[in-house]
Every structure is written in structure tokens, then in C-alpha cells.
Amino acid sequence: MKSTRIEVKNRPEFPEDSSILKTIKEDAHIIIDAVETVKAYNLQGDFKENEINLIRNDLLSDLVYQENKNGWSYYQELDYNFGVEVAYKNGVTDNVGRTTAQGISYILNKEINFNSVRASTMYFFKGKVTEAEIKKIAEKVLCNTLIEDYYIFNKDSFKPVEYFKTAQAPEITEYYKGIDLNVTDEQLMKISEDGVLSFSLEEMKIIREYYLSPIVSEARKNLGLPASPTDIELELFAQTWSEHCKHKIFAADIEYKNGSETKQIHSLFKTYIKDSADKLRKNRKDLLSLFKDNAGVVQFNDEYAYCVKAETHNSPSALDPYGGAMTGIVGVNRDILGTGMGAYPIYNTDVFCFGSPFTEDENVPEGLMHPRRIFRGVHRGVKDGGNESGIPTVNGSITFDESFLGKPLVFCGTGGILPLKSNGRDAYEKYVNPGDLIVMCGGLIGKDGIHGATFSSAHLTEASPTSAVQIGDPITQKKMIDFTLEARDLGLYSGLTDNGAGGLGSSVGEMAQFTDGATLYLDKCPLKYPGLKPWEILISEAQERMTIAVPKESIDQFLALAKRRSVDCAVIGEFTDNGTIQCYYKDAIVCYLDLDMLHEGNPKLQLKAEWKETVEVKVSSKETDFNLMLKKLLGRPNVASKESWVRIYDHEVQARTVNKPFTGKDNDGPSDGAVLKIFPHSNEGLAVTHGIVPRYSKFDTFQMAANAIDEAVRQAIILGADPDALVGLDNFCWPDPVESANTPDGKYKMAQLVRACEAVHDITIAYNCPCISGKDSMKNDYRKGSKKISVLPTLLFTATGIVRDITKTVSFYFKKPEQLIYVIGDTRAELGASEYFEMLNIKEGAVPKVLNPEETFLVYKKIAKLIEKRLLVSAHDLSDGGLSVALSEAAFSGNTGAEISLDAISSHLSVEEKLFSETPSRILVTVDKAKNEEFLQVIGEKNVFFLGKTTAHDMLVVKSGSKTVINEKLSELKSIWKNSLTF
Amino acid sequence: MSIKTLILTGYGINAEKELKWAFDLAGSETDIIHLEDLIENKSILSKYNILGFAGGFSFGDHIASGKVFANLIKYNVFEDLKKFIDSGKLVIGICNGFQVITKLGLLPSFDNSYEPVVSLTANDSGHFEDRWVTVKVENNKSPWLHGIDTLYLPVRHGEGKLITRDSATLERLKKNGQVALRYTNKKNPDDMSYPHNPNGSYYDIAGITNEAGNVFGLMPHPEAYYCNELHPNWTEGVIENKIGLDIFKNAVNYFK
């Protein structure tokens, strides 16, 4: 077949932005004088000349400001020193190419194969650079060589590239390989490692036993299957039993030693997380579905329920920050779509942990990307994933610590709404029956994302499989979401789930439990390109796919609707009740497994944990210039404004965001969280917040977790959430906590996990905020040679609460002069692991502690009452940097000065402690003088400390006794805070 | 008489629901219809008074924003759409919808030619951005803008820089009174640097109309300010004289 190339560029009078030169300067440290870009479209097919002209002028270019050429042209015409052309590798999803093929089919009114267009970008650079520098620019800035190819050229060296190689994919003749497990232990482990299966030896032996049992071998003989497992079966075991899917560490038996005490824990999940929810559930009729679906479901009002879920995508984001983060966010969107009978995503949350963007190049671990590049890529991936899907990113944060140089943490969350009833049935349940057809909807299957589930359960090393990376296409998914919910409302299906980790193997395996069996026809699965082996089809993590159970009587209507909505769907099997998972390929059986064995057969891990208390030593710094200290704090990456990054997310699409991420007189102050007005005719809303403080793990993971929960709950309360209608999500990211030669400190890391779970249990009960879903990612370590970096044990706690009347929402910033400023909650000398001590490199001190959570919750209920009675003018939580930072933020965001005294705060504390201690459970509020009495009546005198008044001056003045300890212009403080994290 | 509004969706359009809310609150009966369904049943268009092109990322903004969606209309329902417009009914395109109708040539459509001479291209900042801006009504001969002087609205786009094919086109837009909305700086009108003009649009243009004024396209999102609590500063009691909803009320009242 012929191939054609069309090149498009802006006309000279419409120059493009050249921000890429800035990135090249910052990331590759190379100065380039100028750049021009050309978009190229490489087409395969026999097009007539008039058709080519139509494609050129009516589709591929906008003649108002662009021009185009046929063939390889601009390399001859432009003035440049060197050029680089970048395109996706063969086989990687090329979204622009696919849209172009679709666009061509519209204007020519004929079918065009979606693989027949490949898009590429040419960069023409002017500047004096060496060959090695060009290579550096290409590999560090222009492309990710994992998924993209590039070549460098100049006028003389130019040689056109062949975009459509005619290599024929080999026909699949061998449907499976039998894998003999009757081998030595070493060989068993080699099978696991070579296949990226992440089995333990014990698991391999249990699988071997299964195949040796007489019933199994007899059945296999009758079916003509080998006595040993097929590669398909072994892969299915590996996906289903992976840490990622089975949460083996949270289900393990643990012997926990703390000092002289030893206790046995049978499943952290059941003992702590589920137990809290079970206890609270007795008085919480709003909890409709917990821990059994993709996301927990909670009643919102008489007509609707909401559901929330957060996931991590750490390993993929380390390898391909853009693609990894994008598939993280669109992946968790699908979790919501797959909840109950299907929910509509209404908001996203994004929380990242990175190494400092200002890390010196030589301190970046070998083989990994610079944190600045990871930051940029992750941010762009989440931006495109969320914005293009039309889902607002309403809440999030970015935390920096050097431990995240080893692996970034990328948490992506989504909330959705669903009707309580759908076609007369409770919409938070599923209704799959034997005989229902298995339909795969959305995208097609490729080699992308093979072994994502098992790989994320392993360490990050240089040998990480490149096929573990997936490329997302938000638009394909958006079309699928719209179609699915249309089909839901028409009552065309009986249940659904998403295809995420483990692909069809996991989704069908999970849904098969509803009916006790499933049969799949792997050759019926639509593929992006030929040549995939049956096992690859089963476990591919190609994106944008749902598995939907459709009753036979609805299938025609279902498929017809899919066609009208341009959504690929295919019937690939049937749910059964015969207790087995069976797969066929072209009429031959290739997989036959007991469902029970697959889901229940994996052994429980037996693990050991031993806690070592950190002895707290009281210390203080020698600093006396607190003005300077505050300014330095405000410029620290953890504290400084992230606005320049957050503005790039669409946080308002769907028109629900009534408390936005950045608010204030100039719309640029840091909100405590989001409030969403869900429907136009009602003032009911949701508050969305989160807490995360990994650095406290350096002292005690109990307090790390307790502080995260306290912060999230406190913010939700401040935003007006009903204290009796809060729910949480627990997302754990841990280094490997299993003791081994590579992890000699496994017992301690496991004890850290036990303590964090204890905190989740105790604090969520005290705060009446049960976890409705959760997720864990357990092997966040980097290892190369003798160098190992483990991330700080981290809990992200996401809180969601119902706001009964969003018109009572209070924002965080000072509004006008002459208002009374109070801090609610006692301050203690807790500077250990605080942002202030981290800045001064002081490793001792007492870590901030959540003490008496039951009493604290009573205070929170009083705050809810204050908001309900409209007695607060502003309310802001105290977190990183303590009182000093909260005061500064509230003042400079409101362009309203403040003059306060620290004397009302516990007299035994030093000025330093009063200003910078990070004691949790504290809130900074302002109150109108006229309402002061009523305010004091509601809150009670005990927990309130009067600080001073807001002023009409552009100054923050803080006194201790007669001494002024801070005296600074708001504009100065704000300028530092705003401009420290821009690059 | 009930005023009926049709909002097109599909292929990545994503702001159709709030646009329906806004039209419903303004008193219209509003249907959201997939473009594919309109193509299959073109005659339904004539039942409506108002046609809305909502925001979103149709076809992922691949190739250029709005381009492929515009082509799908151009090659399937263009004649019906022209008839709708020529009969004096109202059309609005917001954000991606503005990009679609501009690339389709509905705007500015000098001499009813439907020739694209204006486009919306990448922001000067080089990136997508969500922020609130003030726009002033430059010419309110369009029924959409009746009685409105200024509006505070969010922009949420990466490709909103309005450019014209040449300077004569810009002059003609101005002379014809087709420049409907311009970004403005309330505190210092002489300073129209970023972010007051958030994308680098020529002549600070935020929205234009066709010659008759019944077709209106704009980059800011009036539907995203359908109630007071969507204003960024409502918690300090700020209440604007006019809100985004008033644009939709104007359209519905036009037929009453």
C-alpha cells in the first residue's frame, strides 16, 4: 500500500510559544536560540489526489493560521542547525493518529483503518550544540524512549523514515505452553522471576499441589489439557494472587512485638480497618456498600448516593510519568464507573510525593529520572487525564522528601454519584446471572500494560519491563462512560466492573464470583494489532475497557447503542455457574481452573513485626530572628504555593465547585479543601479533603497516620461537613515490610504498618469517619547494587462529608479589619519532624500527636455548630509550619493585616514552639465582634485562645509579651510564598 | 409557549449537563442530544429555538481543537444548521463549542459566507488554565447580551487565543460590531497583560457574533456561573450585578 506524508506548520506571522526552550535550559542545561515545530501525519492507503487535498486543507490544517506541504518538505526549506523527529513506537497507542483516521473517514465518507495513520512531531532547532547535547535534549525533554522513537537530522544527513513496515505478525499456532512445575525449588523461583509472575516459593508449591490432585488431573486428562499448568493458567494465578490484587500483606497473620508485649494479628484489614467500619455502621444507615465493590457507596439524599475511591500508580509513573499518571487518573475514574450499576465521576483528587525538584543531578539515583521531570510529567498526565475527561480536579497536594527520589507516590482519587434506584433495583448492587454474556467495552487489547499487576508488586530496578507502561486515551474513555451510563438508564446490563490491574483475567475472575463461573473465548477479543498470544490477551492492561454482563435478551439493543456511540464492544464469553474459569482459543480449551482455588487458594503470609520506640529528646534551635524563619518557611517546597500547577487543572467543569482550590481576595490563597454543590436545585453538597504527613513516620507511624486523619477530618469540618456524615479512604504506600536478605529491617517496617493501622482504627472510630474503601501499595523501594532507597511509610487519608447547606460554607482567609482572631485547640511543644525542624535539620524533638481524639471530636462538633449558626467569618487549619504559616496565609490571601499576641497560648512554651509547633487539631478562626459572645457560648472558653485582631494595614505583627517577634509586610510574605515553586 | 433548547454532545464534549442546567433555570425546555442522533434525524433541529454547543474536548483536541467535530457537522448537517441560523434562531458556542462553530465558519461569517477567517489557537502561556476573568460587552446588539455591561466568568482552556487571518479581518470584525466581548482589567484598564487577557487574544477578544448577532461564541463559561455560590469570592458576600445565567435568560426571553 502507498504511504503519504502531510506536514503542517504555523505560518511565520503566527509564531508558536517556545516554552520548550525553557524546559531544555532547565532540565538539560543547554541553551538553544530558537525552535520551530512541524506536525506530520503519515498515512497509509491509496488516496486520490483530490482526497489528499481535502485531508490536507479541510482536516489537518487550519488555513486561517497554518500552511501544509505534501511529502517530506520542511527539512529542506527551513533554516535550522539540527532537527529531531519524535513519534510513538510501533504498537504504542497513537491517539492523534487514531483521531486523524476517524476524521478522514468522516470527510471521505469511507472506512479507514485506525492503524493507518501515524502522527509525529518535528522540532527544528537553531543553536550551536554538540551531537551529545542533541541526544540529551531528545531523551530528556522531547521524548520518553520507553514509548517513543526519535531520530536526529540536519539538511545533509536527512533520510526519510519508513513509518509502515510491512512485517507480518506471526500467526499464533501454539495456543499455550505447558509449564512443568515438578522441578527443584530454584527452578520454580526462576520460572516466577523470568515470567515476572512475582510468586513466592510457597505459592508455587501450592499451585503444584493443586495440579497433582487426582480430581484435577483426571478432569484435565478428559479435556485434553496437559497435567501441568498452561502459561495462561499460571498467568491467571499470578494476576489474581498478586499483592496488587490480593492485598496479601493486609491479610497476613502477623506476630507483633512491642516492648515486652507480643500479640497475634489475623489480618490487618479485618482487625483494624473493617472492624472500625463494622462498629460505626451500627449507627450509620447511610453506609450502603462497603469493601465489596470497586468503591464504597454512601447515601447522599433521598435520590442519590455517592462513592469515592483513590488508587496509586507509583511504579508506572516512575517509568513514564506522563502515561503512568494519566492511566492512574483515568483508571480510578473507571473504578467509579464500575461501582454498583455504574456511577458518574464528578470530581478527581490528586496527591503526589516527589523528591525535591531542586535536587542536584548527581543525587538522582542511577537509572531514574530527575524528580523535576517526574513532577512535570505526572502533573501533565493528570492534567490531560482529568481535563479531557471533563472531571474537575478539586483537591490535592504535593509533598516533598528525599526518600521519594527512589519512587514517586502518585495518588489519584475520584468521587462519583449514582441514583439510589436504577430500573427499580438498588443501584449500589450488581445483578449478574448465569447465562449473561460477557461483553468487553471501550478500547482494544494490545501489549500495553502486560504484567502491571505483578510488576507493581515488585521492586523498581533497571530491569523493569517496558511493556508495563500503558498509554491512556481520555476521549475513548469519555465516550465509553457516556455510553455505559446511557445503557444503565435503559436497563441494558446486569452488572459491570473495570479492567485495571490484571486486565480481563482480574475483571472476569472477580465478576465470575457472582455466578460461580465464567467461560471466555479469547480469540473473540478485539485486538489493536494481530500477534498477541492467548495469555497476553487475558492479562493485558490496555486502557479504557469495562467488562459488562449483558443478559442475552438485551444484547442486540446494547450492541446497537454502542455502535451509535462509537464505542467498541465485543461479546467474549458467558457467565456460568459451574465453579470454573474456562478459556478457549479457536475452539481449543486453554485454561480450566476451579474458581475457589483461584480466589481462595493462596496461602496466608506469616509475618513478624517488632516495634522500637523513638526516644523523644526535647530540643530547641538557637534561632532568634523569627521574621527570617517565617520567610524561609514560606519558601519551602512543602509550604510554598502550588497555584501555578493547580491552575492548569480544570477544577470547575461540571459547575459544582463552590469552594475552589485557590480562594482569597485575589483568588490565590490555599483553601483547606473543596466544597461541591451537587445539583442546581438543592444546597446540599460534599466537602472533599485529605491529610498526608509522611515525615512524621521518622518518629512514629501511629502519629503519621493519626495526624493525616485528623487533618482531613478537621478540614472537612471547617468546610461545613456534618460531623455525623463523614467517610474516609485509606491509601497506604509502604516500603517492602517483609523481612528478607534485601530488607533486613522488615520487622520494623511491618511494625510501622501495624501502628499505622492501629491509628486508622482508633481515630476513625473516635471521629465517626469509617473507611469505605482503601488500597495499599507495598513495595515502594528502589534497589540497585548496594544502594537502596525506601519511601517514608505514608498514609493518605481522604475525607468526604455531606454539607447540609453549602451557603454556610466558610472560606479560610481574613475578610476585613477589626475581626477577632482566635486559635481553637491547645498548642504543645511538638516540633519533631515539623517543617521548621526539617528546615533547620534538627532531628530530635517530640512528634505532633493526636491526643484524646474523643474530646477533640466534641470540639469539632462545636465548630460544626458555629458554622451552622454562621458565627465564623473565616476558618483555617493549622498544618505545615504551624500557627505562623496559617496566620500568614489567612492574612495575605485576604489582603487583611493582623496584629496578634502569643501570650494567650500555653505559657510554658517558647516563642519558637508557639509559632512553629505542628500540634494537630487546631483551627485559626476570625469572628465578628458583634457575634463574639455567641461564639464563646458555643465553643466554650476551654479550647479557645484569643490572639488579636485583623487590621487595615498590610502587615503581620506578632508579639510575645512586649517584644515584637514578627513584623513583616503581607506583600513580602506572599511574594515569597507564591514564587518559590515555579519552574 | 415553551422555548426549546437543543444541546449537542458526544465525542468528548463534557460541559453539556451544566449548560442544560443554565438553560433550564433560564426557563427553557432543554434536551441534550448526541450529535450522531441528530445526524440520523436531522429534521428534529427545526423543533428547537436555541442550539447550544457546549465545552469539552471533542476528539481530544487532536489535530486542532474543535476541528474534527466541526467536520462531522460540516459533512452531515450543515445545510439544516444554516437554515436554522438564517431563520433567526439563536446559537451559542462556549469554549470548545466556540472553537467548533468558528472552525465551521458560523463565525464571523462575513456576508453570510460561512468562510472560516478567525480561529482559536494555543494560549500564549503555552498551557491550559482555569481562572476567572472580567469581560466587558463591547457591542450588545446581540440578543444574547441584552442589558449586560460586564461579567466575571471563568476561562478554562488551552486554545483560546483568538486570531484573525489578517489585520483586515480584525478591522472588519470591529467595524461590523461583531466583537461582542473583550477581556478587561477592572483596576487598570490600560494594563491588559497576562493574565487579564488570559490567552493573548487579538484586541483582547473573548467572544464574537455573526453579522446578525444571533450566533454567539465565547471562550469564558457563563454556564459555570449559574448561581451566586459559584463566584470565587461569594463567601465574603460579593454579589455581582449580572451573572452568567443572565446570558441564558436573555436568549429565552428573546422568544417570549
Coordinates of C-alpha atoms in Angstrom, one line a residue, chain A residues 317-664:
Chain A
S317 CA 4.7 6.9 37.0
A318 CA 8.4 6.3 37.8
L319 CA 9.0 4.8 34.4
D320 CA 6.7 7.1 32.3
P321 CA 5.5 10.0 34.5
Y322 CA 3.0 11.2 31.9
G323 CA 1.5 7.9 30.8
G324 CA 1.7 6.4 34.3
A325 CA -0.1 9.3 36.0
M326 CA -2.7 9.7 33.2
T327 CA -3.6 6.0 33.4
G328 CA -3.7 6.4 37.2
I329 CA -6.4 9.0 37.0
V330 CA -8.5 7.6 34.1
G331 CA -8.1 4.2 35.8
V332 CA -9.7 5.3 39.0
N333 CA -12.4 7.0 37.0
R334 CA -13.3 3.6 35.7
D335 CA -13.4 2.2 39.3
I336 CA -16.2 4.7 39.9
L337 CA -17.9 3.9 36.6
G338 CA -17.8 0.2 37.7
T339 CA -19.3 0.7 41.1
G340 CA -22.7 -0.7 41.7
M341 CA -24.6 -0.5 38.4
G342 CA -22.4 2.4 37.4
A343 CA -21.6 5.8 38.8
Y344 CA -20.8 9.1 37.1
P345 CA -17.4 10.6 38.1
I346 CA -17.9 14.2 39.4
Y347 CA -14.5 15.1 40.8
N348 CA -10.9 14.0 41.0
T349 CA -8.3 14.4 43.7
D350 CA -4.5 14.2 43.1
V351 CA -1.8 13.9 45.7
F352 CA 1.8 13.5 44.8
C353 CA 5.0 12.8 46.8
F354 CA 8.3 13.6 45.0
G355 CA 11.9 14.1 45.6
S356 CA 12.8 17.8 45.8
P357 CA 12.6 19.5 42.4
F358 CA 15.8 21.3 43.3
T359 CA 17.8 18.0 43.8
E360 CA 21.3 18.1 42.3
D361 CA 21.7 15.9 39.2
E362 CA 24.3 13.8 40.9
N363 CA 22.0 12.9 43.7
V364 CA 19.4 11.4 41.4
P365 CA 19.5 7.5 41.7
E366 CA 21.1 5.9 38.8
G367 CA 18.6 4.8 36.1
L368 CA 15.8 7.0 37.5
M369 CA 14.5 10.3 36.3
H370 CA 15.1 13.7 37.9
P371 CA 12.2 14.5 40.3
R372 CA 11.6 17.7 38.4
R373 CA 11.0 15.7 35.2
I374 CA 8.8 13.3 37.1
F375 CA 6.9 16.2 38.6
R376 CA 6.3 17.8 35.2
G377 CA 5.3 14.6 33.5
V378 CA 3.0 13.4 36.3
H379 CA 1.3 16.8 36.5
R380 CA 0.8 16.9 32.7
G381 CA -0.6 13.4 32.8
V382 CA -3.1 14.1 35.5
K383 CA -4.0 17.4 33.8
D384 CA -4.7 15.8 30.5
G385 CA -6.5 12.8 32.0
G386 CA -8.8 14.9 34.2
N387 CA -9.3 17.9 31.9
E388 CA -10.0 15.9 28.8
S389 CA -12.5 13.6 30.6
G390 CA -14.4 16.7 31.9
I391 CA -13.9 15.8 35.5
P392 CA -12.7 18.6 37.8
T393 CA -9.6 18.2 39.9
V394 CA -10.9 19.8 43.1
N395 CA -8.4 18.8 45.8
G396 CA -4.8 17.6 46.2
S397 CA -1.4 18.4 47.4
I398 CA 2.3 17.9 46.7
T399 CA 4.7 16.7 49.4
F400 CA 8.5 16.6 49.0
D401 CA 11.0 14.4 50.8
E402 CA 14.3 12.9 49.6
S403 CA 13.0 9.4 50.2
F404 CA 10.6 9.9 47.2
L405 CA 13.7 10.1 45.0
G406 CA 13.6 6.3 45.0
K407 CA 10.0 6.2 43.9
P408 CA 7.4 8.9 43.5
L409 CA 4.0 8.4 45.0
V410 CA 1.1 9.2 42.7
F411 CA -2.4 9.0 44.4
C412 CA -5.4 9.5 42.1
G413 CA -8.9 9.7 43.5
T414 CA -12.3 10.1 42.1
G415 CA -15.8 10.6 43.5
G416 CA -19.0 9.8 41.7
I417 CA -22.7 9.9 42.0
L418 CA -25.3 7.3 41.2
P419 CA -29.1 7.1 41.6
L420 CA -30.3 5.0 44.6
K421 CA -32.5 3.1 42.2
S422 CA -31.9 2.1 38.6
N423 CA -34.8 0.5 36.8
G424 CA -36.4 -0.4 40.1
R425 CA -33.3 -2.0 41.6
D426 CA -30.9 -0.8 44.2
A427 CA -28.2 0.8 42.0
Y428 CA -25.4 0.2 44.5
E429 CA -25.6 -3.6 43.9
K430 CA -24.9 -5.8 40.9
Y431 CA -27.3 -8.4 39.4
V432 CA -25.2 -10.7 37.3
N433 CA -26.8 -14.1 36.4
P434 CA -25.5 -17.3 34.9
G435 CA -26.1 -17.1 31.2
D436 CA -25.4 -13.4 31.0
L437 CA -22.9 -12.6 28.2
I438 CA -19.5 -11.2 29.0
V439 CA -19.0 -8.0 26.9
M440 CA -15.8 -6.1 26.7
C441 CA -16.4 -2.4 26.0
G442 CA -14.2 0.6 25.3
G443 CA -10.7 0.1 24.0
L444 CA -9.0 -2.7 22.2
I445 CA -6.3 -5.1 23.6
G446 CA -2.7 -4.5 22.9
K447 CA 0.6 -5.5 24.5
D448 CA 0.4 -2.4 26.7
G449 CA 0.4 -2.9 30.4
I450 CA 1.3 -6.6 30.4
H451 CA 2.4 -7.5 33.9
G452 CA 1.4 -4.2 35.5
A453 CA -0.2 -6.0 38.5
T454 CA 2.7 -8.3 39.2
F455 CA 5.3 -5.7 38.4
S456 CA 3.8 -3.1 40.8
S457 CA 4.2 -5.8 43.4
A458 CA 8.0 -5.9 42.8
H459 CA 10.9 -3.5 43.4
L460 CA 11.8 -0.9 40.8
T461 CA 15.0 -1.9 39.2
E462 CA 16.6 -1.2 35.9
A463 CA 15.2 -4.4 34.5
S464 CA 11.6 -3.2 34.9
P465 CA 9.6 -4.4 31.9
T466 CA 8.8 -1.7 29.4
S467 CA 5.5 -3.3 28.4
A468 CA 4.3 -2.5 31.9
V469 CA 3.7 1.1 30.7
Q470 CA 0.2 1.9 29.4
I471 CA -1.0 4.9 27.3
G472 CA -4.4 6.4 28.1
D473 CA -6.9 7.9 25.8
P474 CA -9.3 10.0 27.8
I475 CA -11.6 10.6 24.9
T476 CA -12.1 7.0 24.1
Q477 CA -12.9 6.6 27.8
K478 CA -15.2 9.6 27.9
K479 CA -17.3 8.1 25.1
M480 CA -17.4 4.8 26.9
I481 CA -18.5 6.4 30.2
D482 CA -21.3 8.3 28.5
F483 CA -22.4 5.2 26.6
T484 CA -22.3 3.0 29.7
L485 CA -24.5 5.3 31.8
E486 CA -26.9 5.6 28.9
A487 CA -27.1 1.8 28.8
R488 CA -27.5 1.7 32.6
D489 CA -30.5 4.0 32.4
L490 CA -32.0 1.9 29.7
G491 CA -31.6 -1.2 31.9
L492 CA -29.5 -3.0 29.3
Y493 CA -27.0 -4.7 31.6
S494 CA -26.9 -6.6 34.9
G495 CA -23.5 -5.6 36.2
L496 CA -20.1 -4.3 35.3
T497 CA -16.6 -3.8 36.5
D498 CA -13.5 -2.0 35.2
N499 CA -10.4 -3.6 33.6
G500 CA -7.5 -2.4 35.6
A501 CA -4.6 -4.3 37.0
G502 CA -4.6 -7.9 35.7
G503 CA -6.9 -7.0 32.7
L504 CA -9.7 -9.4 31.7
G505 CA -8.2 -12.1 34.0
S506 CA -9.0 -10.0 37.0
S507 CA -12.2 -8.4 35.9
V508 CA -13.8 -11.6 34.7
G509 CA -12.4 -13.5 37.6
E510 CA -13.9 -11.1 40.0
M511 CA -17.3 -11.0 38.4
A512 CA -17.4 -14.8 37.9
Q513 CA -17.8 -14.9 41.7
F514 CA -21.4 -13.5 41.3
T515 CA -22.5 -16.6 39.4
D516 CA -19.7 -19.1 40.3
G517 CA -18.1 -19.4 36.9
A518 CA -17.2 -17.9 33.6
T519 CA -16.2 -19.0 30.1
L520 CA -14.1 -16.8 27.9
Y521 CA -13.3 -17.1 24.2
L522 CA -10.0 -15.3 23.9
D523 CA -10.0 -15.3 20.1
K524 CA -13.1 -13.2 20.2
C525 CA -11.4 -10.3 22.0
P526 CA -10.8 -7.4 19.7
L527 CA -7.1 -6.6 19.3
K528 CA -5.3 -3.4 18.4
Y529 CA -3.0 -5.5 16.1
P530 CA -2.5 -9.2 15.4
G531 CA 0.1 -11.4 17.0
L532 CA -1.0 -11.4 20.7
K533 CA -0.7 -14.8 22.4
P534 CA -3.8 -16.0 24.3
W535 CA -2.1 -15.3 27.7
E536 CA -1.3 -11.8 26.7
I537 CA -4.9 -11.2 25.7
L538 CA -6.1 -12.4 29.1
I539 CA -3.9 -10.2 31.2
S540 CA -3.2 -7.1 29.0
E541 CA -3.9 -3.9 30.9
A542 CA -4.7 -2.0 27.8
Q543 CA -6.8 1.0 28.9
E544 CA -10.4 2.3 28.6
R545 CA -12.1 -1.1 29.0
M546 CA -15.0 -2.2 31.0
T547 CA -16.3 -5.8 31.4
I548 CA -20.1 -5.7 31.3
A549 CA -22.6 -8.5 32.0
V550 CA -25.4 -8.3 29.5
P551 CA -28.5 -10.5 29.6
K552 CA -29.0 -12.3 26.2
E553 CA -32.3 -10.6 25.6
S554 CA -30.7 -7.2 25.8
I555 CA -27.6 -7.9 23.8
D556 CA -28.8 -6.6 20.4
Q557 CA -30.0 -3.3 21.8
F558 CA -26.8 -3.0 23.8
L559 CA -24.5 -3.5 20.8
A560 CA -26.6 -1.3 18.6
L561 CA -26.4 1.6 21.0
A562 CA -22.6 1.0 21.4
K563 CA -22.2 1.3 17.6
R564 CA -24.1 4.6 17.5
R565 CA -21.9 6.0 20.2
S566 CA -18.7 4.9 18.5
V567 CA -17.8 2.6 21.4
D568 CA -16.0 -0.7 20.6
C569 CA -17.8 -3.7 22.2
A570 CA -17.5 -7.4 21.7
V571 CA -19.1 -10.4 23.2
I572 CA -16.3 -12.5 24.5
G573 CA -17.9 -15.1 26.8
E574 CA -20.6 -16.0 29.2
F575 CA -21.0 -16.2 32.9
T576 CA -21.7 -19.7 34.2
D577 CA -22.4 -21.5 37.5
N578 CA -20.1 -24.5 37.0
G579 CA -17.5 -23.3 39.5
T580 CA -14.7 -22.9 36.9
I581 CA -13.0 -20.3 34.8
Q582 CA -12.6 -21.7 31.4
C583 CA -10.8 -20.1 28.4
Y584 CA -10.9 -21.2 24.8
Y585 CA -8.9 -20.1 21.8
K586 CA -10.3 -21.1 18.4
D587 CA -12.4 -24.0 19.9
A588 CA -9.5 -25.4 21.9
I589 CA -9.6 -25.2 25.7
V590 CA -6.6 -23.4 27.0
C591 CA -7.5 -22.8 30.7
Y592 CA -9.5 -24.7 33.2
L593 CA -9.4 -23.6 36.8
D594 CA -11.5 -24.0 39.9
L595 CA -12.8 -20.6 40.8
D596 CA -12.4 -21.4 44.5
M597 CA -8.8 -22.3 44.1
L598 CA -8.2 -19.2 42.1
H599 CA -9.7 -16.9 44.7
E600 CA -9.2 -18.7 48.0
G601 CA -6.2 -21.0 47.4
N602 CA -3.4 -18.6 48.0
P603 CA -1.6 -19.1 51.3
K604 CA -1.7 -16.7 54.2
L605 CA 1.6 -15.0 54.8
Q606 CA 3.1 -15.4 58.2
L607 CA 4.9 -12.2 59.1
K608 CA 6.8 -10.8 62.0
A609 CA 6.7 -7.2 63.3
E610 CA 8.8 -5.6 66.0
W611 CA 8.4 -2.0 67.2
K612 CA 11.2 0.1 68.5
E613 CA 10.1 3.3 70.2
T614 CA 11.9 6.5 69.3
V615 CA 13.0 8.2 72.4
E616 CA 11.9 11.9 72.3
V617 CA 14.5 14.4 73.3
K618 CA 13.4 17.9 74.0
V619 CA 15.4 20.4 72.0
S620 CA 15.2 23.9 70.7
S621 CA 17.1 25.8 67.9
K622 CA 19.3 28.7 68.5
E623 CA 17.3 30.9 66.1
T624 CA 16.1 34.3 67.3
D625 CA 15.1 36.0 64.0
F626 CA 11.6 34.6 63.6
N627 CA 10.8 37.1 60.9
L628 CA 13.5 35.5 58.8
M629 CA 12.5 32.0 59.9
L630 CA 8.9 32.6 58.7
K631 CA 10.0 33.9 55.4
K632 CA 12.3 30.9 54.9
L633 CA 9.5 28.5 55.8
L634 CA 7.1 30.1 53.4
G635 CA 9.5 29.4 50.5
R636 CA 9.9 25.7 51.3
P637 CA 8.5 23.4 48.7
N638 CA 6.1 21.7 51.1
V639 CA 4.7 25.1 52.2
A640 CA 5.0 27.3 49.1
S641 CA 2.1 27.9 46.8
K642 CA 1.3 25.3 44.2
E643 CA -1.1 27.6 42.4
S644 CA 0.9 27.8 39.1
W645 CA 0.5 24.0 38.9
V646 CA -3.1 23.7 40.1
R647 CA -4.5 26.4 37.8
I648 CA -3.6 24.1 34.9
Y649 CA -6.1 21.6 36.2
D650 CA -9.7 22.3 35.3
H651 CA -11.2 22.5 38.8
E652 CA -14.6 23.9 37.8
V653 CA -16.0 21.8 34.9
Q654 CA -19.5 20.4 35.8
A655 CA -20.2 23.7 37.7
R656 CA -20.2 22.3 41.2
T657 CA -17.0 23.7 42.8
V658 CA -18.2 26.3 45.3
N659 CA -15.1 26.2 47.4
K660 CA -12.3 26.3 44.9
P661 CA -8.6 25.1 45.4
F662 CA -7.4 28.7 45.5
T663 CA -9.5 31.4 47.0
G664 CA -9.0 34.8 48.6

